[in-house]
């Protein structure tokens, strides 16, 4: 039999394909039809059709009104809604952790109607949603961990045959330790009261954002609900290329596929709800929605570009460019939420890492850096954080 030489790199391609099998990706024409088995209302693709989200928001308000009526509170209009959005930021997520726990110490931290988290914010969001009794968990997962608790670096040869420079099994174990059956039940209970918890990931196959309805997942009682809840949190923090992606099983008309999910920050750094939500809610009732709203947005980063001397090396140049891109994207996301607050008549409040925090760190998830940042945010918040009233520096509450 005549043999044919393989093209350069073909042997490596075959090796990688053999080592990293996956179920078929969802074809482009079926992307919007893919659902989670047993939990059809688990998520939204808000970039295509926000209608399911609008419908769930209406039902959320109805559940809230019903709960108010049960305790004798008139429900002809809904009470002030506090909404919290926690951004990505890697190890800078210690800032949100310090601010939230310090807020409890100050004494006026509200119960949030809506909590959203993305990337680093996804680790904090469920516990911020459940209330101040979980501050100890927030403190630990953002202040008492180091690199070994987040990822395990692979050796050079293994990296070529893997789907990331490091694997995130340590982070997966950390999430599993704190996201328990009891936590799932607690989230489901709050969801029944009309409260909303959302976490964002990126579907890498389609290159589109996915917003996960964590309360619906927790309430589903589906056999795989706990694993899915954990995997979504893990996926939202999985930087593509740096760590392995998370594979999530879906189906279309009974046929099984698999989606590859990674860090939600690939698409957006922070989010709340689609811009036309309030209009849709008003339309559903036939009258303007009578509800005051306070937005609280925590950016795990600064507003000003950070200077960094860049070596004349490929990785240094590429890494610095990506960092600048993420910084610009994050500011744009803040501007978008600010404009939405103005459109909806909401009170806008922003927290970010100020220029007065200056502690250099050479490695990601450096324990000392995270402790310093946590303490910095905690001290500011415990005294009453001076929330900024716009994404422009220097604008704070009087």
PDB file of C-alpha atoms in Angstrom, residues 224-330:
ATOM      1  CA  UNK A 224     -28.413  17.643  36.928  1.00  0.00           C
ATOM      2  CA  UNK A 225     -29.362  21.043  38.387  1.00  0.00           C
ATOM      3  CA  UNK A 226     -26.581  21.191  40.992  1.00  0.00           C
ATOM      4  CA  UNK A 227     -23.857  20.197  38.522  1.00  0.00           C
ATOM      5  CA  UNK A 228     -25.167  22.690  35.969  1.00  0.00           C
ATOM      6  CA  UNK A 229     -25.231  25.491  38.550  1.00  0.00           C
ATOM      7  CA  UNK A 230     -21.620  24.765  39.468  1.00  0.00           C
ATOM      8  CA  UNK A 231     -20.501  24.413  35.846  1.00  0.00           C
ATOM      9  CA  UNK A 232     -21.995  27.762  34.900  1.00  0.00           C
ATOM     10  CA  UNK A 233     -20.042  29.482  37.663  1.00  0.00           C
ATOM     11  CA  UNK A 234     -16.889  27.658  36.553  1.00  0.00           C
ATOM     12  CA  UNK A 235     -17.453  28.505  32.883  1.00  0.00           C
ATOM     13  CA  UNK A 236     -18.006  32.180  33.621  1.00  0.00           C
ATOM     14  CA  UNK A 237     -14.533  32.305  35.174  1.00  0.00           C
ATOM     15  CA  UNK A 238     -12.742  30.172  32.540  1.00  0.00           C
ATOM     16  CA  UNK A 239     -10.495  32.443  30.491  1.00  0.00           C
ATOM     17  CA  UNK A 240     -10.194  30.833  27.034  1.00  0.00           C
ATOM     18  CA  UNK A 241      -6.723  29.511  26.351  1.00  0.00           C
ATOM     19  CA  UNK A 242      -5.613  30.088  29.926  1.00  0.00           C
ATOM     20  CA  UNK A 243      -7.795  27.343  31.425  1.00  0.00           C
ATOM     21  CA  UNK A 244      -9.976  24.602  30.013  1.00  0.00           C
ATOM     22  CA  UNK A 245     -13.469  25.509  28.790  1.00  0.00           C
ATOM     23  CA  UNK A 246     -16.596  23.949  30.282  1.00  0.00           C
ATOM     24  CA  UNK A 247     -18.610  21.612  28.085  1.00  0.00           C
ATOM     25  CA  UNK A 248     -22.378  21.823  28.581  1.00  0.00           C
ATOM     26  CA  UNK A 249     -24.774  19.220  27.170  1.00  0.00           C
ATOM     27  CA  UNK A 250     -27.793  20.556  25.272  1.00  0.00           C
ATOM     28  CA  UNK A 251     -30.413  19.135  22.961  1.00  0.00           C
ATOM     29  CA  UNK A 252     -32.424  20.200  19.938  1.00  0.00           C
ATOM     30  CA  UNK A 253     -35.604  18.270  19.151  1.00  0.00           C
ATOM     31  CA  UNK A 254     -34.307  15.312  21.156  1.00  0.00           C
ATOM     32  CA  UNK A 255     -30.888  15.238  19.479  1.00  0.00           C
ATOM     33  CA  UNK A 256     -27.895  15.752  21.754  1.00  0.00           C
ATOM     34  CA  UNK A 257     -25.143  18.305  21.222  1.00  0.00           C
ATOM     35  CA  UNK A 258     -22.491  19.979  23.310  1.00  0.00           C
ATOM     36  CA  UNK A 259     -21.648  23.648  23.733  1.00  0.00           C
ATOM     37  CA  UNK A 260     -18.250  25.011  24.751  1.00  0.00           C
ATOM     38  CA  UNK A 261     -18.614  27.753  27.383  1.00  0.00           C
ATOM     39  CA  UNK A 262     -15.957  30.145  28.632  1.00  0.00           C
ATOM     40  CA  UNK A 263     -15.531  33.405  30.518  1.00  0.00           C
ATOM     41  CA  UNK A 264     -18.518  35.725  30.104  1.00  0.00           C
ATOM     42  CA  UNK A 265     -16.038  38.608  29.997  1.00  0.00           C
ATOM     43  CA  UNK A 266     -15.163  37.656  26.422  1.00  0.00           C
ATOM     44  CA  UNK A 267     -18.382  39.442  25.402  1.00  0.00           C
ATOM     45  CA  UNK A 268     -19.129  41.866  28.234  1.00  0.00           C
ATOM     46  CA  UNK A 269     -17.555  42.812  31.562  1.00  0.00           C
ATOM     47  CA  UNK A 270     -20.740  43.674  33.482  1.00  0.00           C
ATOM     48  CA  UNK A 271     -24.491  43.635  32.778  1.00  0.00           C
ATOM     49  CA  UNK A 272     -27.919  44.124  34.340  1.00  0.00           C
ATOM     50  CA  UNK A 273     -30.846  43.623  31.963  1.00  0.00           C
ATOM     51  CA  UNK A 274     -31.761  44.376  28.339  1.00  0.00           C
ATOM     52  CA  UNK A 275     -32.342  48.100  27.673  1.00  0.00           C
ATOM     53  CA  UNK A 276     -35.982  47.635  26.633  1.00  0.00           C
ATOM     54  CA  UNK A 277     -37.021  45.635  29.714  1.00  0.00           C
ATOM     55  CA  UNK A 278     -38.934  48.396  31.508  1.00  0.00           C
ATOM     56  CA  UNK A 279     -40.845  49.246  28.348  1.00  0.00           C
ATOM     57  CA  UNK A 280     -41.764  45.575  27.916  1.00  0.00           C
ATOM     58  CA  UNK A 281     -42.922  45.268  31.530  1.00  0.00           C
ATOM     59  CA  UNK A 282     -45.079  48.377  31.202  1.00  0.00           C
ATOM     60  CA  UNK A 283     -46.584  47.032  27.994  1.00  0.00           C
ATOM     61  CA  UNK A 284     -47.457  43.758  29.704  1.00  0.00           C
ATOM     62  CA  UNK A 285     -49.600  45.570  32.298  1.00  0.00           C
ATOM     63  CA  UNK A 286     -50.959  48.257  29.999  1.00  0.00           C
ATOM     64  CA  UNK A 287     -49.630  50.990  32.263  1.00  0.00           C
ATOM     65  CA  UNK A 288     -46.227  52.502  33.182  1.00  0.00           C
ATOM     66  CA  UNK A 289     -44.334  50.340  35.648  1.00  0.00           C
ATOM     67  CA  UNK A 290     -44.581  52.091  39.017  1.00  0.00           C
ATOM     68  CA  UNK A 291     -41.283  51.204  40.601  1.00  0.00           C
ATOM     69  CA  UNK A 292     -38.186  53.055  41.732  1.00  0.00           C
ATOM     70  CA  UNK A 293     -34.870  51.369  41.003  1.00  0.00           C
ATOM     71  CA  UNK A 294     -31.372  51.757  42.390  1.00  0.00           C
ATOM     72  CA  UNK A 295     -28.523  50.351  40.329  1.00  0.00           C
ATOM     73  CA  UNK A 296     -25.321  49.349  42.140  1.00  0.00           C
ATOM     74  CA  UNK A 297     -22.483  48.466  39.776  1.00  0.00           C
ATOM     75  CA  UNK A 298     -19.200  47.127  41.142  1.00  0.00           C
ATOM     76  CA  UNK A 299     -16.309  47.276  38.726  1.00  0.00           C
ATOM     77  CA  UNK A 300     -13.406  45.092  39.798  1.00  0.00           C
ATOM     78  CA  UNK A 301     -10.915  47.419  38.213  1.00  0.00           C
ATOM     79  CA  UNK A 302     -10.068  51.070  37.777  1.00  0.00           C
ATOM     80  CA  UNK A 303     -11.558  53.588  35.381  1.00  0.00           C
ATOM     81  CA  UNK A 304      -8.253  54.987  34.230  1.00  0.00           C
ATOM     82  CA  UNK A 305      -5.890  53.052  31.925  1.00  0.00           C
ATOM     83  CA  UNK A 306      -3.007  51.556  33.898  1.00  0.00           C
ATOM     84  CA  UNK A 307       0.503  52.228  32.622  1.00  0.00           C
ATOM     85  CA  UNK A 308       2.625  49.139  32.101  1.00  0.00           C
ATOM     86  CA  UNK A 309       6.067  48.937  30.539  1.00  0.00           C
ATOM     87  CA  UNK A 310       5.806  46.371  27.755  1.00  0.00           C
ATOM     88  CA  UNK A 311       8.690  44.147  26.759  1.00  0.00           C
ATOM     89  CA  UNK A 312       9.417  43.742  23.082  1.00  0.00           C
ATOM     90  CA  UNK A 313       8.224  40.145  23.112  1.00  0.00           C
ATOM     91  CA  UNK A 314       5.258  38.508  21.402  1.00  0.00           C
ATOM     92  CA  UNK A 315       3.476  37.394  24.575  1.00  0.00           C
ATOM     93  CA  UNK A 316       4.092  40.694  26.355  1.00  0.00           C
ATOM     94  CA  UNK A 317       2.770  42.727  23.438  1.00  0.00           C
ATOM     95  CA  UNK A 318      -0.257  40.473  22.921  1.00  0.00           C
ATOM     96  CA  UNK A 319      -1.075  40.372  26.616  1.00  0.00           C
ATOM     97  CA  UNK A 320      -0.839  44.125  26.977  1.00  0.00           C
ATOM     98  CA  UNK A 321      -3.082  44.671  23.942  1.00  0.00           C
ATOM     99  CA  UNK A 322      -5.726  42.319  25.340  1.00  0.00           C
ATOM    100  CA  UNK A 323      -5.546  44.076  28.703  1.00  0.00           C
ATOM    101  CA  UNK A 324      -6.151  47.445  27.039  1.00  0.00           C
ATOM    102  CA  UNK A 325      -9.047  45.994  25.041  1.00  0.00           C
ATOM    103  CA  UNK A 326     -10.692  44.616  28.200  1.00  0.00           C
ATOM    104  CA  UNK A 327     -10.248  47.965  29.949  1.00  0.00           C
ATOM    105  CA  UNK A 328     -11.946  49.822  27.097  1.00  0.00           C
ATOM    106  CA  UNK A 329     -14.730  47.252  26.880  1.00  0.00           C
ATOM    107  CA  UNK A 330     -15.379  47.556  30.611  1.00  0.00           C
TER     108      UNK A 330
END
